[in-house]
Amino acid sequence: MSDELEMDYTLREMMTIMAAREIKNGDIVFCGTGISMLAAMAAKNINAPESVIFFETGAMDSKLEEIPLAVADPRVMYHTSANGGLLDSFAAMQNPVTGRRVIGILGAAQIDMFGNLNSTVIGDYHSPEIRFSGSGGGCDVASFVPRSIIFMQHEKRKFVNKLDYLTSPGYLDGPRGREMAGLPQGGPVAVITDMGVMGFDDETKEMYLAGFYPGVSPQDILAKMEFSVDISRAGQAVPPTMEELELLRERCDSQRLILG
Amino acid sequence: MSDELEMDYTLREMMTIMAAREIKNGDIVFCGTGISMLAAMAAKNINAPESVIFFETGAMDSKLEEIPLAVADPRVMYHTSANGGLLDSFAAMQNPVTGRRVIGILGAAQIDMFGNLNSTVIGDYHSPEIRFSGSGGGCDVASFVPRSIIFMQHEKRKFVNKLDYLTSPGYLDGPRGREMAGLPQGGPVAVITDMGVMGFDDETKEMYLAGFYPGVSPQDILAKMEFSVDISRAGQAVPPTMEELELLRERCDSQRLILG
Amino acid sequence: MNLQQDKVTDIKTAIRTHIKDGCHLSIGGFTINRNPMAAVYEIIRSKIRNIHLYAHSNGQGVDELIGGGCVSRLEIAYGGSGKFAPTCIRFRKAVQENSIEVEDYTNYQMTLRFLAGAMGVPFLPTRSSLGTDIVNRWGFPKEMRQTEPDIPDEKLVIMENPFQGWHDVGKVVLVPAIRPDVTIIHVQKADRRGNCRINGLAFADVEQAKAAKHVIVTCETLCDNEELKTDSEQNQIPFIHVDAVVHIPKGAYPTACYRHYDYDPKYLKNYALKARNDEEYVTYMETFIHGCRDHADLIAMIGSEQMAIISADSVTGYAKDLDRR
Amino acid sequence: MNLQQDKVTDIKTAIRTHIKDGCHLSIGGFTINRNPMAAVYEIIRSKIRNIHLYAHSNGQGVDELIGGGCVSRLEIAYGGSGKFAPTCIRFRKAVQENSIEVEDYTNYQMTLRFLAGAMGVPFLPTRSSLGTDIVNRWGFPKEMRQTEPDIPDEKLVIMENPFQGWHDVGKVVLVPAIRPDVTIIHVQKADRRGNCRINGLAFADVEQAKAAKHVIVTCETLCDNEELKTDSEQNQIPFIHVDAVVHIPKGAYPTACYRHYDYDPKYLKNYALKARNDEEYVTYMETFIHGCRDHADLIAMIGSEQMAIISADSVTGYAKDLDRR
């Protein structure tokens, strides 16, 4: 279809908007560096003006007039409801009263069918082929909060049968995984990639294909994964509207620091 | 002796100065309400100008231009090095680096021969004859810090064989008591009463009479205690000097709120 | 918690909405400072009963709630109001007359218990109270604890250090988290959303607020929502924890509020006098609590002259040379 | 700790006195903000070796200490410097080349471990990391741990909630306390005794400082001892924890210091470029670290023009419209 071939948005814009739409008014949004921060800003500026952005570094309810390049960027400290520290932020997420309102946005190097994440190493832990940054607050957020969104690049080496290292818990080994391990209820609600959006089955907690982007087929997506997922529920994802794109480009990342 | 009979100081002044002399430069002084606060102020103004006064309420290094009537008195908040909260203060005492420099000043309704204190009840815990304020920070301080000074009135019902309730640990049941219970090293170094000063034997951790005030005999003191203590090491305590008294009266409690 | 932009309400609505018979309550402040007294008096006026109250060393507020007949159970470290009542008088009477059940902890333990609630963990460790009767004597017997889901099965637990003597510690005492239904605090500044800025000592107000399911904030100064978003490292409690904001100048009176007013020695001495006698205490309550429609009424009764006497000096934050004998 | 009235010294003396080969060190800041870089560069110049380093998400400082060959062991949650190096480059190289030993925790766990040290307890509990490899894979093997008294015998311990499901918690992870020999932090304001006032986010600097046996503070502004005693609820670290105070304006450069200057994108991009290649990294160190006698030298080399570009706007606290591509 011509409107798909003549896309007037980039993949990063599509991904950002797909994530932003998962955020609701009344959500407290935990975000990390990069596209996850942009998604939080987009939600706040577009569809969830009453959502609250906060950072593990202690910044609560940041105004974000410019996009931060790290969660400790001084831009997260401007015009906040509180400038605390790491203890404040993680305690607010572990606290059941406030934590139940938090939605986390995470990324990783590898993901498995239950939404568990690896952001630590590829290869052996003690002498890895590739070392990544490590958990940071990722494991904490994934442990504590009821809902999270995950950003991934859709590549076979990233959607794997078995993680090299389980850094952040999704549903662990299935429906009772978190409960058996002693974790609070929670887990990922969406995986947003450069090809589509994955959900998790309410019963089995297994990943399924929820949506594919214009110009991408479910088969294309399956070809980019080590494990297979249910594609029967998938529909074409609704691309960003002109209004969404304008607000994203103008209010969230006018320098295109994250959008590229 | 005529100089004793014509005392130009009160018993409370004597007690305050006896305690103040136990405080050294470099001590961090934890104090409660009343005479213990006055002792800390006296030390700071007389013999230990480099001591630091702090309160369980979170005030560190208070200037104390007027005597506070409670540890939460706004007077403890003026001109401090930090105004924090209870967590800060107790953590500083439990922390071995800073805690080892703290000297506590405590009071109680009952004391036993090992310097354990009761500030909770007389009679049965569940239906007491007399209820006191309870531990407050007393048990915490007595648990954490290496040295403490105790203020008591010398009365038979207060120096008892067995406490009705052990609120704050001294040496518990003797030399190995604290270690066996799992407490850090510590315990009282002096009990300052309206008749004299008691110390604790280095070996047995039992109370002994260290000093008696002018006009008081060791026998007078023994008559005011349920248990007997060694009096062989006792000498007459040196009364406050004129300089001490002047500084105490003028700089510490000019309104005589505590001195009476 | 509540994420609304405007949570401002009046004290009667806030109390009626959140404070129920039998609820688990904690109030901020310490002895004679920054107790949320306007809220305390409103609770007494509203004749709330059977409150399960948590306090470290909150003095005046606890004593008046007990005196007002609102409290049936109390977990506490210290019941005293400084020189004015070294042991809180109605508290003492109630314990001696067995009209309330009490369980004793230390100040640090109570603070850790609120912190554990705020952190979402079931307990926190300390070395305090090993070898003492705080460990041995339980205010709430084991049988009762097991039938009441709102009370932990154990008062506290002693545990060997599972890190084999790490940092020279052999044993620790684990104290159970508190998660009050409601915490009420009084602060110098709050905005309409509930961001709070406390001057002077915070005591354990921050932990008490963050531990609670619902938080009522009363404040001296109600700020525009923009004002507290600058220098916000000075905001100890962000709005996400807060349910209701009530603007009540002098809301801590007769206890102190740093940089606004001192405690009122005259009121507190009169209180101590009246509290010693049951009949006179009824008269006290009729005059100062039930005789007033609200806190503004009480402040008016005290009079502007006395309020001027206790008003804070701008340098020291308290009333200099106040007659406190 | 040290209770002196004047602890002001120079950075060379502070480092020489406190930082020894093999010492256990933690440094403050987070990724590209308020790292104590002047101290980090002085440690590299002083060729200190075999440091056991503790970090949550300290990025630039950790990476340069590793790049400088100063570190042999690292306990860390996150090695990244934001967009400039999503994984710290010398850190990644060192791990992949097995030239340092690493043990992984989460950011919250590392923060709790410092807090435990600050509180004087051997551990603190959290629910984080249950079911993950952070629990299963230990960086330091059990045998090594048991022979080294400075490392706890267990990486962490999983425990059943001893309060029988209290607050709906079945299991907790206990993480062991850290008590570094030295913590170094950079703050906006300190007085000569060491009272510290941090603007913007405190990260975990306060817990890191209070956990340490010795603390070195570098500061943008050195205050008179009286100045910070007003509004002292804004002082996060009282002087009793501090051993040395060093006045080093721009002491966090090239990382940011809120309300003073932003991070320097030009420096950090050049760093990331050089760090990818061992030879170029040697050149980087020769130019920017060993080629400077001290931090003032480095700041002079960067030049007043670039420093003006990154200087903080008085309203927002960062450099508005800074070119950060």
JSON list of N, CA and C in Angstrom, two decimals, chain B residues 113-160:
[
{"chain": "B", "resi": 113, "resn": "MET", "atom": "N", "xyz": [23.27, -3.58, 89.62]},
{"chain": "B", "resi": 113, "resn": "MET", "atom": "CA", "xyz": [24.71, -3.51, 89.87]},
{"chain": "B", "resi": 113, "resn": "MET", "atom": "C", "xyz": [25.55, -3.56, 88.60]},
{"chain": "B", "resi": 114, "resn": "PHE", "atom": "N", "xyz": [24.96, -4.05, 87.49]},
{"chain": "B", "resi": 114, "resn": "PHE", "atom": "CA", "xyz": [25.69, -4.07, 86.22]},
{"chain": "B", "resi": 114, "resn": "PHE", "atom": "C", "xyz": [25.34, -2.88, 85.32]},
{"chain": "B", "resi": 115, "resn": "GLY", "atom": "N", "xyz": [24.66, -1.91, 85.89]},
{"chain": "B", "resi": 115, "resn": "GLY", "atom": "CA", "xyz": [24.38, -0.70, 85.12]},
{"chain": "B", "resi": 115, "resn": "GLY", "atom": "C", "xyz": [23.27, -0.85, 84.10]},
{"chain": "B", "resi": 116, "resn": "ASN", "atom": "N", "xyz": [22.48, -1.91, 84.24]},
{"chain": "B", "resi": 116, "resn": "ASN", "atom": "CA", "xyz": [21.28, -2.03, 83.39]},
{"chain": "B", "resi": 116, "resn": "ASN", "atom": "C", "xyz": [20.21, -1.09, 83.92]},
{"chain": "B", "resi": 117, "resn": "LEU", "atom": "N", "xyz": [19.37, -0.58, 83.01]},
{"chain": "B", "resi": 117, "resn": "LEU", "atom": "CA", "xyz": [18.42, 0.46, 83.39]},
{"chain": "B", "resi": 117, "resn": "LEU", "atom": "C", "xyz": [16.98, 0.08, 83.09]},
{"chain": "B", "resi": 118, "resn": "ASN", "atom": "N", "xyz": [16.10, 0.55, 83.96]},
{"chain": "B", "resi": 118, "resn": "ASN", "atom": "CA", "xyz": [14.67, 0.43, 83.72]},
{"chain": "B", "resi": 118, "resn": "ASN", "atom": "C", "xyz": [14.07, 1.82, 83.61]},
{"chain": "B", "resi": 119, "resn": "SER", "atom": "N", "xyz": [13.49, 2.12, 82.48]},
{"chain": "B", "resi": 119, "resn": "SER", "atom": "CA", "xyz": [12.75, 3.39, 82.34]},
{"chain": "B", "resi": 119, "resn": "SER", "atom": "C", "xyz": [11.37, 3.12, 81.76]},
{"chain": "B", "resi": 120, "resn": "THR", "atom": "N", "xyz": [10.84, 1.92, 82.04]},
{"chain": "B", "resi": 120, "resn": "THR", "atom": "CA", "xyz": [9.56, 1.55, 81.45]},
{"chain": "B", "resi": 120, "resn": "THR", "atom": "C", "xyz": [8.43, 1.39, 82.48]},
{"chain": "B", "resi": 121, "resn": "VAL", "atom": "N", "xyz": [8.58, 0.43, 83.37]},
{"chain": "B", "resi": 121, "resn": "VAL", "atom": "CA", "xyz": [7.51, 0.20, 84.36]},
{"chain": "B", "resi": 121, "resn": "VAL", "atom": "C", "xyz": [8.05, -0.19, 85.73]},
{"chain": "B", "resi": 122, "resn": "ILE", "atom": "N", "xyz": [7.28, 0.12, 86.76]},
{"chain": "B", "resi": 122, "resn": "ILE", "atom": "CA", "xyz": [7.43, -0.50, 88.08]},
{"chain": "B", "resi": 122, "resn": "ILE", "atom": "C", "xyz": [6.23, -1.43, 88.23]},
{"chain": "B", "resi": 123, "resn": "GLY", "atom": "N", "xyz": [6.52, -2.67, 88.60]},
{"chain": "B", "resi": 123, "resn": "GLY", "atom": "CA", "xyz": [5.46, -3.67, 88.70]},
{"chain": "B", "resi": 123, "resn": "GLY", "atom": "C", "xyz": [5.41, -4.50, 87.43]},
{"chain": "B", "resi": 124, "resn": "ASP", "atom": "N", "xyz": [4.26, -5.12, 87.22]},
{"chain": "B", "resi": 124, "resn": "ASP", "atom": "CA", "xyz": [4.10, -6.01, 86.09]},
{"chain": "B", "resi": 124, "resn": "ASP", "atom": "C", "xyz": [4.02, -5.23, 84.79]},
{"chain": "B", "resi": 125, "resn": "TYR", "atom": "N", "xyz": [4.64, -5.76, 83.74]},
{"chain": "B", "resi": 125, "resn": "TYR", "atom": "CA", "xyz": [4.62, -5.04, 82.47]},
{"chain": "B", "resi": 125, "resn": "TYR", "atom": "C", "xyz": [3.20, -4.81, 81.97]},
{"chain": "B", "resi": 126, "resn": "HIS", "atom": "N", "xyz": [2.35, -5.81, 82.13]},
{"chain": "B", "resi": 126, "resn": "HIS", "atom": "CA", "xyz": [1.00, -5.69, 81.56]},
{"chain": "B", "resi": 126, "resn": "HIS", "atom": "C", "xyz": [0.02, -4.88, 82.41]},
{"chain": "B", "resi": 127, "resn": "SER", "atom": "N", "xyz": [0.23, -4.86, 83.73]},
{"chain": "B", "resi": 127, "resn": "SER", "atom": "CA", "xyz": [-0.57, -3.92, 84.51]},
{"chain": "B", "resi": 127, "resn": "SER", "atom": "C", "xyz": [0.33, -3.31, 85.58]},
{"chain": "B", "resi": 128, "resn": "PRO", "atom": "N", "xyz": [1.07, -2.33, 85.16]},
{"chain": "B", "resi": 128, "resn": "PRO", "atom": "CA", "xyz": [2.10, -1.76, 86.03]},
{"chain": "B", "resi": 128, "resn": "PRO", "atom": "C", "xyz": [1.54, -0.87, 87.13]},
{"chain": "B", "resi": 129, "resn": "GLU", "atom": "N", "xyz": [2.28, -0.84, 88.24]},
{"chain": "B", "resi": 129, "resn": "GLU", "atom": "CA", "xyz": [2.00, 0.13, 89.30]},
{"chain": "B", "resi": 129, "resn": "GLU", "atom": "C", "xyz": [2.30, 1.52, 88.79]},
{"chain": "B", "resi": 130, "resn": "ILE", "atom": "N", "xyz": [3.47, 1.65, 88.20]},
{"chain": "B", "resi": 130, "resn": "ILE", "atom": "CA", "xyz": [3.86, 2.95, 87.63]},
{"chain": "B", "resi": 130, "resn": "ILE", "atom": "C", "xyz": [4.38, 2.74, 86.22]},
{"chain": "B", "resi": 131, "resn": "ARG", "atom": "N", "xyz": [3.87, 3.53, 85.33]},
{"chain": "B", "resi": 131, "resn": "ARG", "atom": "CA", "xyz": [4.38, 3.51, 83.97]},
{"chain": "B", "resi": 131, "resn": "ARG", "atom": "C", "xyz": [5.27, 4.74, 83.78]},
{"chain": "B", "resi": 132, "resn": "PHE", "atom": "N", "xyz": [6.45, 4.52, 83.20]},
{"chain": "B", "resi": 132, "resn": "PHE", "atom": "CA", "xyz": [7.31, 5.64, 82.82]},
{"chain": "B", "resi": 132, "resn": "PHE", "atom": "C", "xyz": [7.23, 5.83, 81.30]},
{"chain": "B", "resi": 133, "resn": "SER", "atom": "N", "xyz": [8.08, 6.72, 80.83]},
{"chain": "B", "resi": 133, "resn": "SER", "atom": "CA", "xyz": [7.99, 7.09, 79.40]},
{"chain": "B", "resi": 133, "resn": "SER", "atom": "C", "xyz": [8.36, 5.94, 78.46]},
{"chain": "B", "resi": 134, "resn": "GLY", "atom": "N", "xyz": [9.20, 5.02, 78.94]},
{"chain": "B", "resi": 134, "resn": "GLY", "atom": "CA", "xyz": [9.67, 3.95, 78.06]},
{"chain": "B", "resi": 134, "resn": "GLY", "atom": "C", "xyz": [11.06, 4.26, 77.53]},
{"chain": "B", "resi": 135, "resn": "SER", "atom": "N", "xyz": [11.55, 3.38, 76.68]},
{"chain": "B", "resi": 135, "resn": "SER", "atom": "CA", "xyz": [12.93, 3.48, 76.20]},
{"chain": "B", "resi": 135, "resn": "SER", "atom": "C", "xyz": [13.23, 4.81, 75.53]},
{"chain": "B", "resi": 136, "resn": "GLY", "atom": "N", "xyz": [12.36, 5.25, 74.63]},
{"chain": "B", "resi": 136, "resn": "GLY", "atom": "CA", "xyz": [12.80, 6.32, 73.73]},
{"chain": "B", "resi": 136, "resn": "GLY", "atom": "C", "xyz": [14.05, 5.84, 73.03]},
{"chain": "B", "resi": 137, "resn": "GLY", "atom": "N", "xyz": [15.04, 6.70, 72.95]},
{"chain": "B", "resi": 137, "resn": "GLY", "atom": "CA", "xyz": [16.30, 6.28, 72.34]},
{"chain": "B", "resi": 137, "resn": "GLY", "atom": "C", "xyz": [17.26, 5.66, 73.34]},
{"chain": "B", "resi": 138, "resn": "GLY", "atom": "N", "xyz": [16.83, 5.53, 74.60]},
{"chain": "B", "resi": 138, "resn": "GLY", "atom": "CA", "xyz": [17.74, 5.06, 75.64]},
{"chain": "B", "resi": 138, "resn": "GLY", "atom": "C", "xyz": [18.34, 3.70, 75.35]},
{"chain": "B", "resi": 139, "resn": "CYS", "atom": "N", "xyz": [17.50, 2.73, 75.04]},
{"chain": "B", "resi": 139, "resn": "CYS", "atom": "CA", "xyz": [17.99, 1.39, 74.77]},
{"chain": "B", "resi": 139, "resn": "CYS", "atom": "C", "xyz": [18.90, 1.38, 73.54]},
{"chain": "B", "resi": 140, "resn": "ASP", "atom": "N", "xyz": [18.55, 2.19, 72.53]},
{"chain": "B", "resi": 140, "resn": "ASP", "atom": "CA", "xyz": [19.38, 2.25, 71.32]},
{"chain": "B", "resi": 140, "resn": "ASP", "atom": "C", "xyz": [20.80, 2.74, 71.66]},
{"chain": "B", "resi": 141, "resn": "VAL", "atom": "N", "xyz": [20.85, 3.84, 72.38]},
{"chain": "B", "resi": 141, "resn": "VAL", "atom": "CA", "xyz": [22.14, 4.41, 72.74]},
{"chain": "B", "resi": 141, "resn": "VAL", "atom": "C", "xyz": [22.93, 3.43, 73.58]},
{"chain": "B", "resi": 142, "resn": "ALA", "atom": "N", "xyz": [22.29, 2.89, 74.61]},
{"chain": "B", "resi": 142, "resn": "ALA", "atom": "CA", "xyz": [22.97, 1.95, 75.50]},
{"chain": "B", "resi": 142, "resn": "ALA", "atom": "C", "xyz": [23.43, 0.71, 74.74]},
{"chain": "B", "resi": 143, "resn": "SER", "atom": "N", "xyz": [22.70, 0.33, 73.70]},
{"chain": "B", "resi": 143, "resn": "SER", "atom": "CA", "xyz": [23.10, -0.82, 72.88]},
{"chain": "B", "resi": 143, "resn": "SER", "atom": "C", "xyz": [24.31, -0.51, 72.03]},
{"chain": "B", "resi": 144, "resn": "PHE", "atom": "N", "xyz": [24.36, 0.70, 71.45]},
{"chain": "B", "resi": 144, "resn": "PHE", "atom": "CA", "xyz": [25.33, 0.98, 70.39]},
{"chain": "B", "resi": 144, "resn": "PHE", "atom": "C", "xyz": [26.67, 1.55, 70.85]},
{"chain": "B", "resi": 145, "resn": "VAL", "atom": "N", "xyz": [26.65, 2.43, 71.85]},
{"chain": "B", "resi": 145, "resn": "VAL", "atom": "CA", "xyz": [27.84, 3.27, 72.04]},
{"chain": "B", "resi": 145, "resn": "VAL", "atom": "C", "xyz": [28.79, 2.71, 73.10]},
{"chain": "B", "resi": 146, "resn": "PRO", "atom": "N", "xyz": [30.07, 3.05, 72.99]},
{"chain": "B", "resi": 146, "resn": "PRO", "atom": "CA", "xyz": [31.07, 2.44, 73.86]},
{"chain": "B", "resi": 146, "resn": "PRO", "atom": "C", "xyz": [31.05, 2.95, 75.29]},
{"chain": "B", "resi": 147, "resn": "ARG", "atom": "N", "xyz": [30.56, 4.18, 75.50]},
{"chain": "B", "resi": 147, "resn": "ARG", "atom": "CA", "xyz": [30.61, 4.75, 76.84]},
{"chain": "B", "resi": 147, "resn": "ARG", "atom": "C", "xyz": [29.32, 5.46, 77.14]},
{"chain": "B", "resi": 148, "resn": "SER", "atom": "N", "xyz": [28.83, 5.29, 78.36]},
{"chain": "B", "resi": 148, "resn": "SER", "atom": "CA", "xyz": [27.71, 6.15, 78.74]},
{"chain": "B", "resi": 148, "resn": "SER", "atom": "C", "xyz": [27.80, 6.56, 80.20]},
{"chain": "B", "resi": 149, "resn": "ILE", "atom": "N", "xyz": [27.13, 7.66, 80.47]},
{"chain": "B", "resi": 149, "resn": "ILE", "atom": "CA", "xyz": [27.06, 8.23, 81.82]},
{"chain": "B", "resi": 149, "resn": "ILE", "atom": "C", "xyz": [25.59, 8.17, 82.21]},
{"chain": "B", "resi": 150, "resn": "ILE", "atom": "N", "xyz": [25.34, 7.81, 83.46]},
{"chain": "B", "resi": 150, "resn": "ILE", "atom": "CA", "xyz": [23.94, 7.68, 83.89]},
{"chain": "B", "resi": 150, "resn": "ILE", "atom": "C", "xyz": [23.68, 8.61, 85.07]},
{"chain": "B", "resi": 151, "resn": "PHE", "atom": "N", "xyz": [22.60, 9.35, 84.99]},
{"chain": "B", "resi": 151, "resn": "PHE", "atom": "CA", "xyz": [22.15, 10.16, 86.12]},
{"chain": "B", "resi": 151, "resn": "PHE", "atom": "C", "xyz": [21.09, 9.40, 86.89]},
{"chain": "B", "resi": 152, "resn": "MET", "atom": "N", "xyz": [21.24, 9.35, 88.23]},
{"chain": "B", "resi": 152, "resn": "MET", "atom": "CA", "xyz": [20.24, 8.69, 89.09]},
{"chain": "B", "resi": 152, "resn": "MET", "atom": "C", "xyz": [20.05, 9.50, 90.38]},
{"chain": "B", "resi": 153, "resn": "GLN", "atom": "N", "xyz": [18.88, 9.37, 90.97]},
{"chain": "B", "resi": 153, "resn": "GLN", "atom": "CA", "xyz": [18.70, 9.79, 92.36]},
{"chain": "B", "resi": 153, "resn": "GLN", "atom": "C", "xyz": [19.08, 8.60, 93.23]},
{"chain": "B", "resi": 154, "resn": "HIS", "atom": "N", "xyz": [19.85, 8.87, 94.29]},
{"chain": "B", "resi": 154, "resn": "HIS", "atom": "CA", "xyz": [20.27, 7.76, 95.14]},
{"chain": "B", "resi": 154, "resn": "HIS", "atom": "C", "xyz": [19.16, 7.38, 96.12]},
{"chain": "B", "resi": 155, "resn": "GLU", "atom": "N", "xyz": [18.40, 6.37, 95.75]},
{"chain": "B", "resi": 155, "resn": "GLU", "atom": "CA", "xyz": [17.32, 5.88, 96.62]},
{"chain": "B", "resi": 155, "resn": "GLU", "atom": "C", "xyz": [17.31, 4.37, 96.54]},
{"chain": "B", "resi": 156, "resn": "LYS", "atom": "N", "xyz": [16.92, 3.75, 97.64]},
{"chain": "B", "resi": 156, "resn": "LYS", "atom": "CA", "xyz": [16.95, 2.30, 97.74]},
{"chain": "B", "resi": 156, "resn": "LYS", "atom": "C", "xyz": [16.08, 1.65, 96.66]},
{"chain": "B", "resi": 157, "resn": "ARG", "atom": "N", "xyz": [14.92, 2.23, 96.40]},
{"chain": "B", "resi": 157, "resn": "ARG", "atom": "CA", "xyz": [14.01, 1.65, 95.40]},
{"chain": "B", "resi": 157, "resn": "ARG", "atom": "C", "xyz": [14.52, 1.86, 93.98]},
{"chain": "B", "resi": 158, "resn": "LYS", "atom": "N", "xyz": [15.60, 2.62, 93.84]},
{"chain": "B", "resi": 158, "resn": "LYS", "atom": "CA", "xyz": [16.12, 2.87, 92.50]},
{"chain": "B", "resi": 158, "resn": "LYS", "atom": "C", "xyz": [17.40, 2.07, 92.21]},
{"chain": "B", "resi": 159, "resn": "PHE", "atom": "N", "xyz": [18.17, 1.78, 93.24]},
{"chain": "B", "resi": 159, "resn": "PHE", "atom": "CA", "xyz": [19.37, 0.93, 93.09]},
{"chain": "B", "resi": 159, "resn": "PHE", "atom": "C", "xyz": [18.98, -0.47, 93.54]},
{"chain": "B", "resi": 160, "resn": "VAL", "atom": "N", "xyz": [18.48, -1.28, 92.62]},
{"chain": "B", "resi": 160, "resn": "VAL", "atom": "CA", "xyz": [17.78, -2.51, 93.01]},
{"chain": "B", "resi": 160, "resn": "VAL", "atom": "C", "xyz": [18.53, -3.78, 92.61]}
]
